[in-house]
Amino acid sequence: MDERLQQIFHLRPLQEETIAYRNNVKLYRTLMKQTCKAELQNLVNVDMNIVETELKIPDPKLIPPVIVNNNDLTPKVSDNTFIQIYVYFMVLCI
């Protein structure tokens, strides 16, 4: 009987630890389920809000035309000047 009582005393902390672990897992599952449901509900609400909104496109007659001058596309700095500036900054970084 004494040996059996010692086994029970030895197993009791393990039982309590197992019960605590099971309760923690149950709580974790509940929290994760609530979190996932809330995230899914937020995604559904956002999708519904996006569907309900309409894209407002301005009237094409009111948009001014885009004027592109070819002169604006030419570089303002010559190649030699650019190379000199590049070398200068590379020397500063070293």
PDB file of C-alpha atoms in Angstrom:
ATOM      1  CA  MET A   1       0.000   0.000   0.000  1.00  0.00           C
ATOM      2  CA  ASP A   2       2.853   2.356   0.760  1.00  0.00           C
ATOM      3  CA  GLU A   3       4.353   1.867  -2.715  1.00  0.00           C
ATOM      4  CA  ARG A   4       0.979   2.489  -4.361  1.00  0.00           C
ATOM      5  CA  LEU A   5       0.550   5.709  -2.375  1.00  0.00           C
ATOM      6  CA  GLN A   6       3.985   6.893  -3.495  1.00  0.00           C
ATOM      7  CA  GLN A   7       3.033   6.239  -7.122  1.00  0.00           C
ATOM      8  CA  ILE A   8      -0.134   8.293  -6.664  1.00  0.00           C
ATOM      9  CA  PHE A   9       1.849  11.154  -5.104  1.00  0.00           C
ATOM     10  CA  HIS A  10       4.311  10.935  -7.983  1.00  0.00           C
ATOM     11  CA  LEU A  11       1.560  10.963 -10.636  1.00  0.00           C
ATOM     12  CA  ARG A  12      -0.509  13.802  -9.138  1.00  0.00           C
ATOM     13  CA  PRO A  13       1.771  16.680 -10.309  1.00  0.00           C
ATOM     14  CA  LEU A  14       1.856  15.125 -13.776  1.00  0.00           C
ATOM     15  CA  GLN A  15      -1.937  14.966 -13.813  1.00  0.00           C
ATOM     16  CA  GLU A  16      -2.205  18.607 -12.749  1.00  0.00           C
ATOM     17  CA  GLU A  17       0.298  19.622 -15.424  1.00  0.00           C
ATOM     18  CA  THR A  18      -1.643  17.678 -18.059  1.00  0.00           C
ATOM     19  CA  ILE A  19      -4.922  19.281 -16.979  1.00  0.00           C
ATOM     20  CA  ALA A  20      -3.345  22.751 -17.101  1.00  0.00           C
ATOM     21  CA  TYR A  21      -1.887  22.018 -20.552  1.00  0.00           C
ATOM     22  CA  ARG A  22      -5.272  20.817 -21.822  1.00  0.00           C
ATOM     23  CA  ASN A  23      -6.964  23.962 -20.490  1.00  0.00           C
ATOM     24  CA  ASN A  24      -4.326  26.175 -22.114  1.00  0.00           C
ATOM     25  CA  VAL A  25      -4.762  24.404 -25.454  1.00  0.00           C
ATOM     26  CA  LYS A  26      -8.535  24.787 -25.190  1.00  0.00           C
ATOM     27  CA  LEU A  27      -8.164  28.512 -24.426  1.00  0.00           C
ATOM     28  CA  TYR A  28      -5.683  28.920 -27.297  1.00  0.00           C
ATOM     29  CA  ARG A  29      -8.076  27.222 -29.727  1.00  0.00           C
ATOM     30  CA  THR A  30     -10.921  29.465 -28.580  1.00  0.00           C
ATOM     31  CA  LEU A  31      -8.844  32.628 -28.951  1.00  0.00           C
ATOM     32  CA  MET A  32      -7.545  31.596 -32.374  1.00  0.00           C
ATOM     33  CA  LYS A  33     -11.054  30.763 -33.539  1.00  0.00           C
ATOM     34  CA  GLN A  34     -12.333  34.169 -32.409  1.00  0.00           C
ATOM     35  CA  THR A  35      -9.378  35.932 -34.025  1.00  0.00           C
ATOM     36  CA  CYS A  36      -9.788  34.107 -37.325  1.00  0.00           C
ATOM     37  CA  LYS A  37     -13.531  34.740 -37.362  1.00  0.00           C
ATOM     38  CA  ALA A  38     -12.970  38.444 -36.685  1.00  0.00           C
ATOM     39  CA  GLU A  39     -10.330  38.696 -39.434  1.00  0.00           C
ATOM     40  CA  LEU A  40     -12.579  36.883 -41.887  1.00  0.00           C
ATOM     41  CA  GLN A  41     -15.503  39.121 -40.981  1.00  0.00           C
ATOM     42  CA  ASN A  42     -13.316  42.205 -41.505  1.00  0.00           C
ATOM     43  CA  LEU A  43     -12.239  40.908 -44.923  1.00  0.00           C
ATOM     44  CA  VAL A  44     -15.843  40.266 -45.918  1.00  0.00           C
ATOM     45  CA  ASN A  45     -16.887  43.733 -44.734  1.00  0.00           C
ATOM     46  CA  VAL A  46     -14.050  45.374 -46.641  1.00  0.00           C
ATOM     47  CA  ASP A  47     -14.933  43.449 -49.807  1.00  0.00           C
ATOM     48  CA  MET A  48     -18.547  44.504 -49.450  1.00  0.00           C
ATOM     49  CA  ASN A  49     -17.516  48.133 -48.962  1.00  0.00           C
ATOM     50  CA  ILE A  50     -15.305  47.980 -52.057  1.00  0.00           C
ATOM     51  CA  VAL A  51     -18.134  46.508 -54.127  1.00  0.00           C
ATOM     52  CA  GLU A  52     -20.564  49.168 -52.919  1.00  0.00           C
ATOM     53  CA  THR A  53     -18.310  52.082 -53.884  1.00  0.00           C
ATOM     54  CA  GLU A  54     -18.194  53.308 -57.440  1.00  0.00           C
ATOM     55  CA  LEU A  55     -15.132  54.578 -59.214  1.00  0.00           C
ATOM     56  CA  LYS A  56     -15.488  58.271 -60.012  1.00  0.00           C
ATOM     57  CA  ILE A  57     -13.948  58.936 -63.411  1.00  0.00           C
ATOM     58  CA  PRO A  58     -13.778  62.564 -64.540  1.00  0.00           C
ATOM     59  CA  ASP A  59     -15.292  63.586 -67.822  1.00  0.00           C
ATOM     60  CA  PRO A  60     -12.662  63.206 -70.592  1.00  0.00           C
ATOM     61  CA  LYS A  61     -13.719  66.572 -72.020  1.00  0.00           C
ATOM     62  CA  LEU A  62     -12.619  68.304 -68.805  1.00  0.00           C
ATOM     63  CA  ILE A  63      -9.136  66.740 -68.708  1.00  0.00           C
ATOM     64  CA  PRO A  64      -6.522  68.962 -70.371  1.00  0.00           C
ATOM     65  CA  PRO A  65      -4.306  67.293 -72.977  1.00  0.00           C
ATOM     66  CA  VAL A  66      -0.790  66.291 -72.028  1.00  0.00           C
ATOM     67  CA  ILE A  67       1.792  68.274 -73.981  1.00  0.00           C
ATOM     68  CA  VAL A  68       5.225  66.699 -74.282  1.00  0.00           C
ATOM     69  CA  ASN A  69       8.086  68.704 -75.749  1.00  0.00           C
ATOM     70  CA  ASN A  70      10.980  66.693 -77.074  1.00  0.00           C
ATOM     71  CA  ASN A  71      13.328  69.394 -75.784  1.00  0.00           C
ATOM     72  CA  ASP A  72      12.381  68.500 -72.227  1.00  0.00           C
ATOM     73  CA  LEU A  73      13.659  64.956 -72.707  1.00  0.00           C
ATOM     74  CA  THR A  74      17.223  65.897 -73.578  1.00  0.00           C
ATOM     75  CA  PRO A  75      19.720  65.627 -70.725  1.00  0.00           C
ATOM     76  CA  LYS A  76      20.845  68.872 -69.145  1.00  0.00           C
ATOM     77  CA  VAL A  77      24.265  67.455 -68.195  1.00  0.00           C
ATOM     78  CA  SER A  78      26.761  66.221 -70.754  1.00  0.00           C
ATOM     79  CA  ASP A  79      28.268  62.761 -70.480  1.00  0.00           C
ATOM     80  CA  ASN A  80      31.686  64.058 -69.450  1.00  0.00           C
ATOM     81  CA  THR A  81      30.227  66.203 -66.685  1.00  0.00           C
ATOM     82  CA  PHE A  82      28.158  63.289 -65.460  1.00  0.00           C
ATOM     83  CA  ILE A  83      31.216  61.025 -65.340  1.00  0.00           C
ATOM     84  CA  GLN A  84      33.179  63.667 -63.422  1.00  0.00           C
ATOM     85  CA  ILE A  85      30.387  64.058 -60.865  1.00  0.00           C
ATOM     86  CA  TYR A  86      30.097  60.272 -60.518  1.00  0.00           C
ATOM     87  CA  VAL A  87      33.845  59.844 -59.959  1.00  0.00           C
ATOM     88  CA  TYR A  88      33.856  62.725 -57.451  1.00  0.00           C
ATOM     89  CA  PHE A  89      31.118  61.123 -55.350  1.00  0.00           C
ATOM     90  CA  MET A  90      32.679  57.672 -55.589  1.00  0.00           C
ATOM     91  CA  VAL A  91      35.949  59.095 -54.250  1.00  0.00           C
ATOM     92  CA  LEU A  92      34.043  60.742 -51.381  1.00  0.00           C
ATOM     93  CA  CYS A  93      32.356  57.462 -50.463  1.00  0.00           C
ATOM     94  CA  ILE A  94      35.654  55.577 -50.265  1.00  0.00           C
TER      95      ILE A  94
END
